[in-house]
Coordinates of C-alpha atoms in Angstrom, one line a residue:
Chain A
M1 CA 12.3 -21.2 24.4
R2 CA 9.0 -21.9 22.6
L3 CA 5.8 -19.8 23.0
A4 CA 2.2 -20.5 22.1
T5 CA -1.1 -18.7 22.3
L6 CA -4.2 -20.5 23.6
R7 CA -7.8 -19.7 22.9
D8 CA -9.5 -17.8 25.7
G9 CA -12.3 -16.1 23.8
S10 CA -10.3 -12.9 23.1
K11 CA -8.7 -11.9 19.8
D12 CA -5.2 -12.1 21.2
G13 CA -5.5 -15.3 23.2
R14 CA -3.4 -16.2 26.3
L15 CA 0.3 -16.5 26.1
V16 CA 2.0 -19.7 27.4
V17 CA 5.6 -21.0 27.6
V18 CA 5.8 -24.5 26.1
S19 CA 7.7 -27.4 27.7
P20 CA 10.7 -28.8 25.9
D21 CA 8.7 -31.9 24.9
G22 CA 5.8 -29.8 23.6
A23 CA 3.3 -31.7 25.7
A24 CA 2.7 -29.1 28.5
C25 CA 2.8 -25.4 29.2
M26 CA 2.7 -22.7 31.8
S27 CA 0.9 -19.3 31.6
A28 CA 3.3 -16.6 30.7
P29 CA 3.9 -13.5 32.9
A30 CA 2.6 -11.4 30.0
A31 CA -1.0 -11.8 29.0
T32 CA -0.4 -11.8 25.3
L33 CA 2.5 -12.2 22.9
Q34 CA 2.0 -8.6 21.7
Q35 CA 2.4 -7.4 25.3
A36 CA 5.5 -9.5 25.8
L37 CA 7.0 -8.0 22.6
E38 CA 6.3 -4.5 23.7
A39 CA 8.4 -5.0 26.8
W40 CA 10.6 -7.9 25.6
T41 CA 13.8 -7.0 27.4
E42 CA 12.0 -7.1 30.8
V43 CA 9.6 -10.0 30.0
E44 CA 12.2 -12.3 28.4
L45 CA 14.0 -13.1 31.6
A46 CA 10.8 -14.0 33.4
L47 CA 9.7 -16.2 30.5
R48 CA 13.0 -18.0 30.5
A49 CA 12.9 -18.6 34.2
I50 CA 9.8 -20.8 33.8
D51 CA 10.8 -24.5 34.3
D52 CA 7.5 -25.9 35.6
F53 CA 4.8 -26.8 33.1
P54 CA 1.7 -27.8 35.0
E55 CA -0.9 -27.5 32.2
P56 CA -1.3 -30.2 29.5
L57 CA -1.0 -28.5 26.1
D58 CA -4.3 -29.0 24.2
P59 CA -3.5 -28.9 20.4
A60 CA -7.1 -27.9 19.6
A61 CA -6.7 -24.8 21.8
I62 CA -3.7 -23.5 19.9
M63 CA -4.1 -20.2 18.0
A64 CA -1.5 -18.5 15.9
P65 CA 1.3 -17.5 18.3
L66 CA 0.5 -13.9 17.3
P67 CA -3.2 -14.1 16.4
R68 CA -3.1 -10.6 15.0
A69 CA -0.3 -8.1 14.4
W70 CA 0.0 -4.4 13.7
Q71 CA 2.1 -5.1 10.7
W72 CA 2.9 -8.0 8.3
L73 CA 5.6 -7.4 5.7
D74 CA 6.3 -10.3 3.4
G75 CA 9.5 -10.6 1.4
S76 CA 10.3 -12.8 -1.6
A77 CA 13.9 -13.7 -0.7
F78 CA 14.3 -17.0 -2.5
Q79 CA 15.5 -16.2 -6.0
S80 CA 14.7 -19.6 -7.5
H81 CA 11.0 -18.9 -6.6
G82 CA 10.9 -15.3 -7.8
D83 CA 12.4 -16.2 -11.2
L84 CA 9.8 -19.0 -11.6
M85 CA 6.9 -16.9 -10.5
D86 CA 7.8 -14.1 -12.9
A87 CA 7.9 -16.6 -15.7
V88 CA 4.5 -18.1 -14.9
L89 CA 2.9 -14.7 -14.3
G90 CA 4.5 -13.0 -17.3
I91 CA 6.1 -10.4 -15.1
T92 CA 9.3 -8.6 -16.1
K93 CA 10.8 -6.9 -13.1
P94 CA 13.7 -4.5 -13.3
K95 CA 17.0 -5.7 -11.9
T96 CA 17.4 -4.4 -8.4
D97 CA 19.4 -5.2 -5.3
L98 CA 16.5 -4.2 -3.1
P99 CA 14.6 -6.9 -1.3
L100 CA 11.1 -7.5 -2.7
M101 CA 8.5 -6.9 0.0
Y102 CA 4.8 -6.2 0.2
Q103 CA 2.5 -5.3 3.1
G104 CA -0.3 -7.9 3.7
T105 CA -3.3 -8.2 5.9
S106 CA -2.3 -8.7 9.6
D107 CA -5.5 -8.2 11.6
K108 CA -5.8 -12.0 11.6
F109 CA -3.5 -14.9 11.4
Y110 CA -5.2 -18.3 11.2
G111 CA -4.3 -20.9 13.9
P112 CA -2.4 -24.0 12.8
T113 CA -5.5 -26.2 12.4
D114 CA -8.1 -23.5 11.6
Q115 CA -10.2 -24.1 8.5
V116 CA -9.6 -21.5 5.8
K117 CA -12.5 -20.0 3.8
F118 CA -12.3 -18.7 0.3
P119 CA -15.1 -17.4 -1.9
D120 CA -14.4 -19.5 -5.0
E121 CA -12.2 -22.3 -6.2
A122 CA -11.8 -20.5 -9.5
L123 CA -9.6 -17.9 -7.8
D124 CA -6.8 -20.6 -7.9
I125 CA -6.2 -21.3 -4.2
D126 CA -2.6 -21.9 -3.3
F127 CA -0.5 -22.3 -0.2
E128 CA 2.9 -20.9 0.3
G129 CA 5.3 -22.3 2.9
E130 CA 7.4 -19.7 4.5
F131 CA 9.5 -18.8 7.6
G132 CA 9.0 -15.5 9.4
V133 CA 10.4 -13.4 12.2
I134 CA 8.8 -11.2 14.8
V135 CA 10.7 -8.2 16.0
D136 CA 10.4 -5.9 19.0
A137 CA 10.4 -2.1 18.3
V138 CA 12.9 -1.3 15.5
P139 CA 13.7 2.4 15.1
M140 CA 13.8 3.9 11.6
G141 CA 17.2 3.6 10.0
T142 CA 18.3 0.5 11.9
S143 CA 21.1 -1.3 10.1
A144 CA 21.0 -4.9 9.1
A145 CA 23.6 -5.7 11.8
E146 CA 21.6 -4.0 14.4
A147 CA 18.4 -5.5 13.2
M148 CA 19.6 -9.0 14.0
G149 CA 19.3 -8.2 17.7
H150 CA 15.7 -7.1 17.2
I151 CA 14.7 -10.5 15.9
R152 CA 13.1 -12.0 19.0
L153 CA 11.0 -14.9 17.6
I154 CA 10.9 -17.1 14.6
V155 CA 7.7 -18.5 13.2
Q156 CA 6.5 -20.8 10.3
I157 CA 3.9 -19.4 8.0
N158 CA 1.4 -20.4 5.4
D159 CA 0.9 -17.4 3.1
W160 CA -2.5 -18.2 1.4
S161 CA -2.6 -16.9 -2.1
L162 CA -5.3 -16.6 -4.8
R163 CA -3.3 -16.9 -8.0
A164 CA -6.0 -15.9 -10.5
L165 CA -5.9 -12.5 -8.8
A166 CA -2.1 -12.3 -8.2
G167 CA -0.9 -11.5 -11.7
P168 CA -3.4 -8.8 -12.5
E169 CA -2.8 -7.1 -9.2
M170 CA 0.9 -7.2 -9.5
K171 CA 0.7 -5.6 -12.9
T172 CA -0.9 -2.5 -11.4
G173 CA 2.3 -1.9 -9.4
F174 CA 0.2 -1.4 -6.2
G175 CA 0.8 -5.0 -5.0
W176 CA -1.7 -7.5 -3.7
I177 CA -5.0 -7.0 -1.9
Q178 CA -7.5 -9.6 -3.1
A179 CA -4.7 -12.1 -3.9
K180 CA -3.5 -12.2 -0.3
P181 CA -6.1 -13.2 2.3
P182 CA -4.9 -13.9 5.9
C183 CA -2.0 -16.2 6.5
G184 CA -1.7 -19.2 8.9
M185 CA 0.9 -19.8 11.5
A186 CA 2.4 -22.9 13.0
P187 CA 1.8 -23.5 16.7
F188 CA 5.1 -22.3 18.2
A189 CA 7.1 -19.1 18.0
V190 CA 10.6 -19.9 19.0
T191 CA 13.6 -17.8 20.2
P192 CA 16.6 -17.9 17.9
E193 CA 18.8 -20.1 20.2
E194 CA 16.0 -22.7 20.2
L195 CA 17.1 -23.5 16.6
G196 CA 20.7 -24.0 17.6
E197 CA 23.1 -24.0 14.5
N198 CA 20.0 -24.1 12.3
W199 CA 19.6 -20.4 12.8
H200 CA 22.5 -19.0 10.9
N201 CA 23.2 -15.7 9.2
G202 CA 19.6 -14.6 9.6
R203 CA 18.3 -17.8 7.9
V204 CA 16.3 -20.8 9.1
C205 CA 18.4 -23.6 7.8
L206 CA 15.7 -26.3 8.1
N207 CA 13.8 -28.4 5.6
L208 CA 10.2 -27.3 5.3
N209 CA 8.1 -30.4 4.6
V210 CA 4.9 -29.6 2.7
D211 CA 2.2 -32.2 2.2
W212 CA -0.9 -31.7 0.0
N213 CA -3.7 -34.1 0.8
G214 CA -1.2 -36.4 2.5
Q215 CA 1.3 -36.5 -0.4
R216 CA 4.7 -35.0 0.0
F217 CA 4.8 -31.9 -2.3
G218 CA 8.1 -30.2 -1.2
A219 CA 10.9 -30.2 1.2
A220 CA 12.9 -27.1 0.4
N221 CA 15.5 -25.8 2.9
G222 CA 15.4 -22.2 4.3
E223 CA 19.1 -21.6 4.0
P224 CA 19.4 -20.1 0.5
M225 CA 17.7 -16.8 1.1
G226 CA 19.1 -14.1 -1.1
Q227 CA 18.8 -11.7 1.9
G228 CA 18.8 -12.8 5.6
F229 CA 15.9 -11.8 7.8
H230 CA 18.1 -9.1 9.4
E231 CA 18.4 -7.5 6.0
L232 CA 14.7 -7.7 5.4
V233 CA 14.1 -6.0 8.7
A234 CA 16.5 -3.2 7.9
H235 CA 14.9 -2.8 4.5
A236 CA 11.4 -2.4 6.1
A237 CA 12.8 0.0 8.7
R238 CA 14.5 2.4 6.3
T239 CA 11.7 5.0 6.3
R240 CA 9.5 3.9 9.2
D241 CA 9.8 2.8 12.8
L242 CA 8.7 -0.9 13.0
V243 CA 6.2 -1.4 15.8
A244 CA 6.9 -4.2 18.3
G245 CA 5.2 -7.3 17.0
T246 CA 5.9 -6.6 13.3
V247 CA 6.1 -9.9 11.4
I248 CA 8.5 -10.2 8.5
G249 CA 8.2 -13.1 6.1
S250 CA 10.8 -14.8 3.9
G251 CA 8.5 -15.5 0.9
T252 CA 8.0 -19.0 -0.4
V253 CA 10.9 -21.3 0.6
S254 CA 12.5 -22.5 -2.6
N255 CA 15.7 -24.2 -3.7
T256 CA 17.3 -24.3 -7.1
N257 CA 17.0 -28.1 -7.2
F258 CA 13.2 -27.8 -7.0
R259 CA 12.8 -30.6 -9.6
E260 CA 14.3 -33.0 -7.0
I261 CA 13.0 -31.7 -3.7
G262 CA 9.7 -30.1 -4.8
S263 CA 8.1 -26.8 -4.0
S264 CA 6.5 -24.9 -1.2
C265 CA 3.6 -23.7 -3.3
I266 CA 1.6 -25.0 -6.3
A267 CA 2.4 -21.9 -8.5
E268 CA 6.1 -22.8 -8.4
R269 CA 5.4 -26.4 -9.5
R270 CA 3.2 -25.0 -12.3
G271 CA 6.0 -22.7 -13.3
I272 CA 8.4 -25.7 -13.5
E273 CA 5.8 -27.5 -15.7
V274 CA 5.5 -24.5 -17.9
L275 CA 9.3 -24.5 -18.4
D276 CA 9.6 -28.3 -18.8
L277 CA 6.3 -29.3 -20.5
G278 CA 5.1 -26.1 -22.1
E279 CA 2.0 -25.9 -19.9
A280 CA 1.0 -26.1 -16.2
K281 CA -0.5 -29.5 -15.4
T282 CA -1.0 -29.4 -11.6
P283 CA -4.3 -27.9 -10.6
F284 CA -4.8 -25.5 -7.7
M285 CA -6.5 -26.5 -4.5
R286 CA -10.2 -27.6 -4.2
F287 CA -12.5 -27.1 -1.3
G288 CA -11.9 -29.9 1.1
D289 CA -8.2 -30.2 0.3
T290 CA -5.7 -30.1 3.2
V291 CA -2.1 -28.8 3.4
R292 CA 0.4 -29.7 6.1
M293 CA 3.6 -27.9 6.7
E294 CA 6.3 -28.8 9.2
A295 CA 9.9 -27.7 9.3
V296 CA 12.1 -30.5 10.7
D297 CA 15.7 -30.7 11.8
P298 CA 18.0 -33.6 10.9
S299 CA 16.9 -35.5 14.0
G300 CA 13.3 -35.2 12.9
R301 CA 12.3 -32.7 15.6
A302 CA 9.8 -30.0 14.5
P303 CA 10.5 -26.9 16.5
F304 CA 7.5 -24.9 15.2
G305 CA 5.0 -27.8 15.3
A306 CA 2.9 -28.4 12.2
I307 CA 0.4 -26.3 10.2
E308 CA -2.5 -28.5 9.0
Q309 CA -5.3 -26.6 7.4
K310 CA -8.3 -27.5 5.3
V311 CA -9.8 -25.0 2.7
I312 CA -13.5 -24.5 2.8
R313 CA -16.1 -22.4 0.9
G314 CA -16.5 -19.0 2.5
Chain B
M1 CA -21.6 13.9 14.8
R2 CA -17.9 14.5 15.1
L3 CA -15.4 12.4 17.1
A4 CA -11.9 13.2 18.2
T5 CA -9.2 11.3 20.2
L6 CA -7.2 13.1 22.9
R7 CA -3.8 12.3 24.2
D8 CA -3.8 10.4 27.5
G9 CA -0.4 8.7 27.3
S10 CA -1.8 5.5 25.6
K11 CA -1.4 4.6 22.0
D12 CA -5.1 4.7 21.3
G13 CA -5.9 7.9 23.3
R14 CA -9.3 8.8 24.7
L15 CA -12.4 9.1 22.6
V16 CA -14.5 12.3 22.8
V17 CA -17.6 13.6 21.1
V18 CA -17.0 17.1 19.8
S19 CA -19.5 20.0 20.2
P20 CA -21.1 21.4 17.1
D21 CA -18.9 24.5 17.2
G22 CA -15.7 22.4 17.7
A23 CA -14.8 24.3 20.8
A24 CA -15.7 21.7 23.5
C25 CA -16.1 17.9 24.0
M26 CA -17.4 15.2 26.2
S27 CA -15.8 11.8 27.0
A28 CA -17.4 9.1 24.9
P29 CA -19.0 6.0 26.5
A30 CA -16.4 3.9 24.6
A31 CA -12.8 4.4 25.8
T32 CA -11.3 4.4 22.2
L33 CA -12.5 4.8 18.7
Q34 CA -11.4 1.2 17.9
Q35 CA -13.7 0.0 20.7
A36 CA -16.6 2.1 19.5
L37 CA -16.2 0.7 16.0
E38 CA -16.2 -2.9 17.3
A39 CA -19.6 -2.4 18.8
W40 CA -20.8 0.5 16.6
T41 CA -24.5 -0.3 16.5
E42 CA -24.7 -0.4 20.3
V43 CA -22.3 2.5 20.9
E44 CA -23.6 4.9 18.2
L45 CA -26.9 5.7 20.0
A46 CA -25.1 6.5 23.2
L47 CA -22.6 8.7 21.3
R48 CA -25.5 10.6 19.6
A49 CA -27.3 11.1 22.8
I50 CA -24.5 13.3 24.1
D51 CA -25.6 17.0 24.1
D52 CA -23.5 18.4 26.9
F53 CA -19.9 19.3 26.3
P54 CA -18.3 20.3 29.6
E55 CA -14.6 20.0 28.5
P56 CA -12.9 22.7 26.4
L57 CA -11.3 21.0 23.4
D58 CA -7.5 21.6 23.5
P59 CA -6.2 21.6 19.9
A60 CA -2.7 20.6 21.1
A61 CA -4.1 17.4 22.7
I62 CA -5.7 16.1 19.6
M63 CA -4.3 12.9 18.1
A64 CA -5.5 11.2 14.9
P65 CA -9.1 10.2 15.5
L66 CA -7.9 6.6 15.0
P67 CA -4.3 6.8 16.2
R68 CA -3.6 3.2 14.9
A69 CA -5.6 0.8 12.9
W70 CA -5.4 -2.9 12.1
Q71 CA -5.7 -2.2 8.4
W72 CA -5.1 0.8 6.1
L73 CA -6.0 0.2 2.4
D74 CA -5.5 3.2 0.1
G75 CA -7.1 3.5 -3.3
S76 CA -6.2 5.7 -6.2
A77 CA -9.7 6.6 -7.4
F78 CA -9.1 9.9 -9.1
Q79 CA -8.3 9.1 -12.7
S80 CA -6.7 12.5 -13.5
H81 CA -4.2 11.9 -10.7
G82 CA -3.4 8.3 -11.8
D83 CA -2.8 9.2 -15.4
L84 CA -0.4 12.0 -14.4
M85 CA 1.5 9.8 -11.9
D86 CA 1.9 7.1 -14.5
A87 CA 3.3 9.7 -16.9
V88 CA 5.8 11.1 -14.4
L89 CA 6.9 7.7 -13.1
G90 CA 7.1 6.1 -16.5
I91 CA 4.6 3.4 -15.5
T92 CA 2.4 1.6 -18.1
K93 CA -0.5 -0.1 -16.3
P94 CA -2.8 -2.5 -18.0
K95 CA -6.3 -1.3 -18.6
T96 CA -8.5 -2.6 -15.9
D97 CA -11.9 -1.8 -14.3
L98 CA -10.6 -2.9 -10.9
P99 CA -10.0 -0.2 -8.3
L100 CA -6.3 0.4 -7.6
M101 CA -5.4 -0.3 -4.0
Y102 CA -2.4 -1.0 -1.8
Q103 CA -2.0 -1.9 1.9
G104 CA 0.0 0.7 3.9
T105 CA 1.4 0.9 7.3
S106 CA -1.4 1.4 9.9
D107 CA 0.2 0.9 13.3
K108 CA 0.5 4.7 13.5
F109 CA -1.4 7.7 12.1
Y110 CA 0.2 11.0 12.9
G111 CA -2.1 13.5 14.7
P112 CA -3.0 16.7 12.8
T113 CA -0.2 18.9 14.2
D114 CA 2.4 16.2 14.8
Q115 CA 5.8 16.8 13.3
V116 CA 6.7 14.2 10.7
K117 CA 10.2 12.8 10.5
F118 CA 12.0 11.5 7.4
P119 CA 15.5 10.2 7.1
D120 CA 16.6 12.3 4.1
E121 CA 15.3 15.2 1.9
A122 CA 16.8 13.4 -1.1
L123 CA 14.0 10.8 -0.9
D124 CA 11.7 13.5 -2.4
I125 CA 9.2 14.2 0.4
D126 CA 5.7 14.8 -0.8
F127 CA 2.2 15.2 0.8
E128 CA -1.0 13.7 -0.6
G129 CA -4.3 15.2 0.4
E130 CA -7.0 12.5 0.6
F131 CA -10.3 11.6 2.0
G132 CA -10.9 8.3 3.8
V133 CA -13.6 6.2 5.4
I134 CA -13.6 4.0 8.5
V135 CA -15.8 0.9 8.5
D136 CA -17.2 -1.4 11.1
A137 CA -16.7 -5.2 10.5
V138 CA -17.4 -6.0 6.8
P139 CA -17.9 -9.7 5.9
M140 CA -16.0 -11.2 2.9
G141 CA -18.1 -10.9 -0.2
T142 CA -20.1 -7.8 0.9
S143 CA -21.5 -5.9 -2.2
A144 CA -20.9 -2.3 -2.9
A145 CA -24.5 -1.5 -2.0
E146 CA -24.2 -3.3 1.3
A147 CA -20.8 -1.7 1.9
M148 CA -22.4 1.8 2.0
G149 CA -24.0 0.9 5.4
H150 CA -20.7 -0.2 6.8
I151 CA -19.1 3.3 6.3
R152 CA -19.4 4.7 9.8
L153 CA -17.0 7.6 9.7
I154 CA -15.3 9.8 7.2
V155 CA -11.8 11.3 7.7
Q156 CA -9.3 13.5 6.0
I157 CA -5.8 12.1 5.5
N158 CA -2.3 13.2 4.5
D159 CA -0.7 10.2 2.8
W160 CA 3.0 11.1 3.2
S161 CA 5.0 9.8 0.3
L162 CA 8.7 9.5 -0.7
R163 CA 8.7 9.9 -4.4
A164 CA 12.3 8.8 -5.1
L165 CA 11.4 5.4 -3.8
A166 CA 7.9 5.2 -5.2
G167 CA 8.7 4.5 -8.9
P168 CA 11.2 1.7 -8.3
E169 CA 9.0 0.0 -5.7
M170 CA 6.0 0.2 -8.0
K171 CA 8.0 -1.5 -10.8
T172 CA 8.6 -4.5 -8.6
G173 CA 4.8 -5.2 -8.7
F174 CA 4.9 -5.7 -4.9
G175 CA 3.7 -2.1 -4.1
W176 CA 5.1 0.4 -1.7
I177 CA 7.0 -0.2 1.6
Q178 CA 9.7 2.4 1.9
A179 CA 7.8 5.0 -0.2
K180 CA 4.9 5.1 2.2
P181 CA 5.7 6.0 5.8
P182 CA 2.8 6.6 8.2
C183 CA 0.0 9.0 7.2
G184 CA -1.5 11.9 9.1
M185 CA -5.2 12.5 9.9
A186 CA -7.2 15.6 10.4
P187 CA -8.7 16.2 13.9
F188 CA -12.3 15.0 13.5
A189 CA -13.8 11.7 12.2
V190 CA -17.4 12.6 11.1
T191 CA -20.4 10.5 10.5
P192 CA -21.8 10.6 7.0
E193 CA -24.9 12.8 7.8
E194 CA -22.6 15.4 9.3
L195 CA -21.6 16.3 5.7
G196 CA -25.2 16.7 4.6
E197 CA -25.6 16.7 0.8
N198 CA -21.8 16.9 0.5
W199 CA -21.7 13.2 1.2
H200 CA -23.1 11.8 -2.0
N201 CA -22.8 8.5 -3.9
G202 CA -20.0 7.4 -1.6
R203 CA -18.0 10.6 -2.4
V204 CA -16.9 13.6 -0.2
C205 CA -18.0 16.4 -2.4
L206 CA -15.9 19.1 -0.7
N207 CA -13.0 21.2 -1.8
L208 CA -9.7 20.1 -0.2
N209 CA -7.7 23.2 0.4
V210 CA -3.9 22.4 0.4
D211 CA -1.4 25.1 1.4
W212 CA 2.4 24.5 1.3
N213 CA 4.4 26.9 3.4
G214 CA 1.4 29.2 3.6
Q215 CA 0.8 29.4 -0.2
R216 CA -2.3 27.8 -1.7
F217 CA -1.2 24.8 -3.7
G218 CA -4.5 23.1 -4.6
A219 CA -8.3 23.1 -4.0
A220 CA -9.5 19.9 -5.7
N221 CA -13.0 18.6 -5.0
G222 CA -13.6 15.1 -3.8
E223 CA -16.6 14.4 -6.0
P224 CA -15.0 13.0 -9.2
M225 CA -13.8 9.7 -7.8
G226 CA -13.9 7.0 -10.4
Q227 CA -15.2 4.6 -7.7
G228 CA -17.1 5.6 -4.6
F229 CA -15.9 4.6 -1.2
H230 CA -18.6 1.9 -1.0
E231 CA -17.1 0.4 -4.2
L232 CA -13.6 0.6 -2.7
V233 CA -14.8 -1.2 0.5
A234 CA -16.4 -4.0 -1.5
H235 CA -13.2 -4.4 -3.6
A236 CA -11.2 -4.8 -0.4
A237 CA -13.7 -7.3 1.1
R238 CA -13.8 -9.6 -1.9
T239 CA -11.5 -12.2 -0.4
R240 CA -11.1 -11.1 3.2
D241 CA -13.3 -10.0 6.1
L242 CA -12.5 -6.4 6.9
V243 CA -11.8 -5.9 10.6
A244 CA -13.8 -3.1 12.3
G245 CA -11.7 0.0 12.2
T246 CA -10.3 -0.7 8.7
V247 CA -9.4 2.7 7.0
I248 CA -10.0 3.0 3.3
G249 CA -8.5 5.9 1.4
S250 CA -9.5 7.7 -1.8
G251 CA -6.0 8.3 -3.1
T252 CA -4.9 11.9 -3.9
V253 CA -7.8 14.2 -4.6
S254 CA -7.5 15.4 -8.1
N255 CA -9.7 17.1 -10.7
T256 CA -9.2 17.2 -14.5
N257 CA -8.9 21.0 -14.4
F258 CA -5.8 20.7 -12.2
R259 CA -4.1 23.5 -14.2
E260 CA -6.7 26.0 -12.8
I261 CA -7.4 24.6 -9.3
G262 CA -4.1 23.1 -8.4
S263 CA -3.1 19.7 -7.0
S264 CA -3.2 17.8 -3.7
C265 CA 0.4 16.6 -4.0
I266 CA 3.7 17.9 -5.5
A267 CA 4.1 14.9 -7.7
E268 CA 1.0 15.8 -9.6
R269 CA 2.1 19.4 -10.2
R270 CA 5.5 18.0 -11.4
G271 CA 3.6 15.7 -13.8
I272 CA 1.8 18.7 -15.2
E273 CA 5.1 20.5 -15.6
V274 CA 6.5 17.5 -17.4
L275 CA 3.6 17.6 -19.8
D276 CA 3.5 21.3 -20.3
L277 CA 7.1 22.4 -19.9
G278 CA 9.1 19.2 -20.7
E279 CA 10.5 18.9 -17.2
A280 CA 9.5 19.1 -13.6
K281 CA 10.3 22.5 -12.0
T282 CA 8.7 22.4 -8.5
P283 CA 11.0 20.8 -5.9
F284 CA 9.8 18.4 -3.3
M285 CA 9.6 19.4 0.4
R286 CA 12.6 20.5 2.6
F287 CA 13.0 19.9 6.3
G288 CA 11.2 22.7 8.1
D289 CA 8.5 23.0 5.4
T290 CA 4.8 22.8 6.4
V291 CA 1.7 21.6 4.7
R292 CA -1.9 22.5 5.7
M293 CA -4.9 20.6 4.5
E294 CA -8.5 21.6 5.2
A295 CA -11.6 20.5 3.4
V296 CA -14.2 23.3 3.4
D297 CA -17.9 23.4 2.4
P298 CA -19.4 26.4 0.5
S299 CA -20.1 28.2 3.7
G300 CA -16.4 28.0 4.7
R301 CA -17.0 25.4 7.5
A302 CA -14.3 22.7 7.9
P303 CA -16.0 19.6 9.1
F304 CA -12.7 17.6 9.6
G305 CA -10.7 20.5 11.0
A306 CA -7.2 21.1 9.6
I307 CA -4.1 19.0 9.2
E308 CA -1.0 21.3 9.7
Q309 CA 2.3 19.4 9.8
K310 CA 6.0 20.2 9.6
V311 CA 8.5 17.8 8.2
I312 CA 11.7 17.3 10.2
R313 CA 14.9 15.2 10.0
G314 CA 14.3 11.7 11.5

């Protein structure tokens, strides 16, 4: 099952169930995705019962599936990315088995084709291709095994980052505020079974195709996460109840063979250049640039649809 | 003007305007504080016009004035606290003029007398007495001078902290997740003019009396913030629009003469003990302990009312 949220003038939009071919939809029996998540066990059956899709799906009307959330916690679960970022930022982190995670701004997620405003190109504008999950209410102390059952939806995310600010903020130990403006989301939030065998061990085992200004930039696969999403959820819930609609991110999708398959963010490519060439060659984004992100399965199907965003001066 | 939110079974409660003596209230012309903040310039006049308070104010019905927020950004603007915390945690931060700030969980603020659950005493349970402000919508790039006008309400906060987790999380550079469960808020959100000359240069110039199990623990004054709240708001808004209802915190209230006037958190006292005695002597909180926090003006009036919370096993 795939869900989308359509513009209706409100901040939360209108929830619809999407037809299997992605061309049509039907209004959901819950007004918003947040409302559906707050009563998921009751709402899910009604959502799944829908098999008539009378409304053509207008791509221009699609917002983020969850246009705002009470909580956004982003991990950094791909070791090959973390190691490179530490190298390029000059960070030495202590060895730890704990998942890395920060809390980011969640009062707004950009829709898949929304233009994204930044104050200044000199802040080093970067995209980050990620996967994420949305949970229903998770009680404090939930184990990783139990957490798997709270993962109700899977999403694809562009975690916008301002790299000139990221290193200095990280060195404070307080995490990122200015370096992490709102993220974007791909059109469709999908239930785990929609991904079939490509949802495995709490990982989205799909290639995430990333194109920058029409050129392929990366096609990393989501399988090699150091922790599965269920483990990230349990980490987040150790000392707090997670409110229904909490979004948990994977961090930038990255594979150890990044020299062959490319990267899901510019900073990673720059890190590779630092390692291989002694200095970063690839510039960050300019106003007017576009990024496209689309996870595809081996048959070429894109379960989440595509993010396609242009950066503009704010 | 002082506002409070009363339990009505919903997550956001029912907004009331509080009588000058704090004994009675009147339902506000906006259902919730969030709604009032989203249309503040229209709603404020109607709120201020209320001069009849027919409903006795039941202290047991009082929730946090903003029981959940889309965003909670907490600073650490008291240098005497920051220096001590770095010493006790073994953190070496780079010198920077940037305000320190992290994003914390905001889907729930405990009410002033709510019991607070934690999974384990061994996580080193600590309180942190703070002041905070609540803004209406602040556009990206707002200056500090402009930000002053967006500060609509001032609140008093208990930023619950789990110190055993704080140092390790800080060293990752990602900031705090497990170390920062939900905060508590004092009963009343007050407009700036309610504080008179004690709201000055973006600072709450009041003593914050903190009592732990009935014993005075600290009485630090809010005046010596390294940055005023308007500067913290502008910092937060550099690369993002701040949604109406964003809460910005001061960090633990602390004064350089902490040996005389005490501290607003246990970790600071332990830091002093490390400096003076070579080791920390004061233990953290135990289940069943209470903390009371009440800012008072020179006449003994408590504009925010008092936080009085007990910690319990979660």
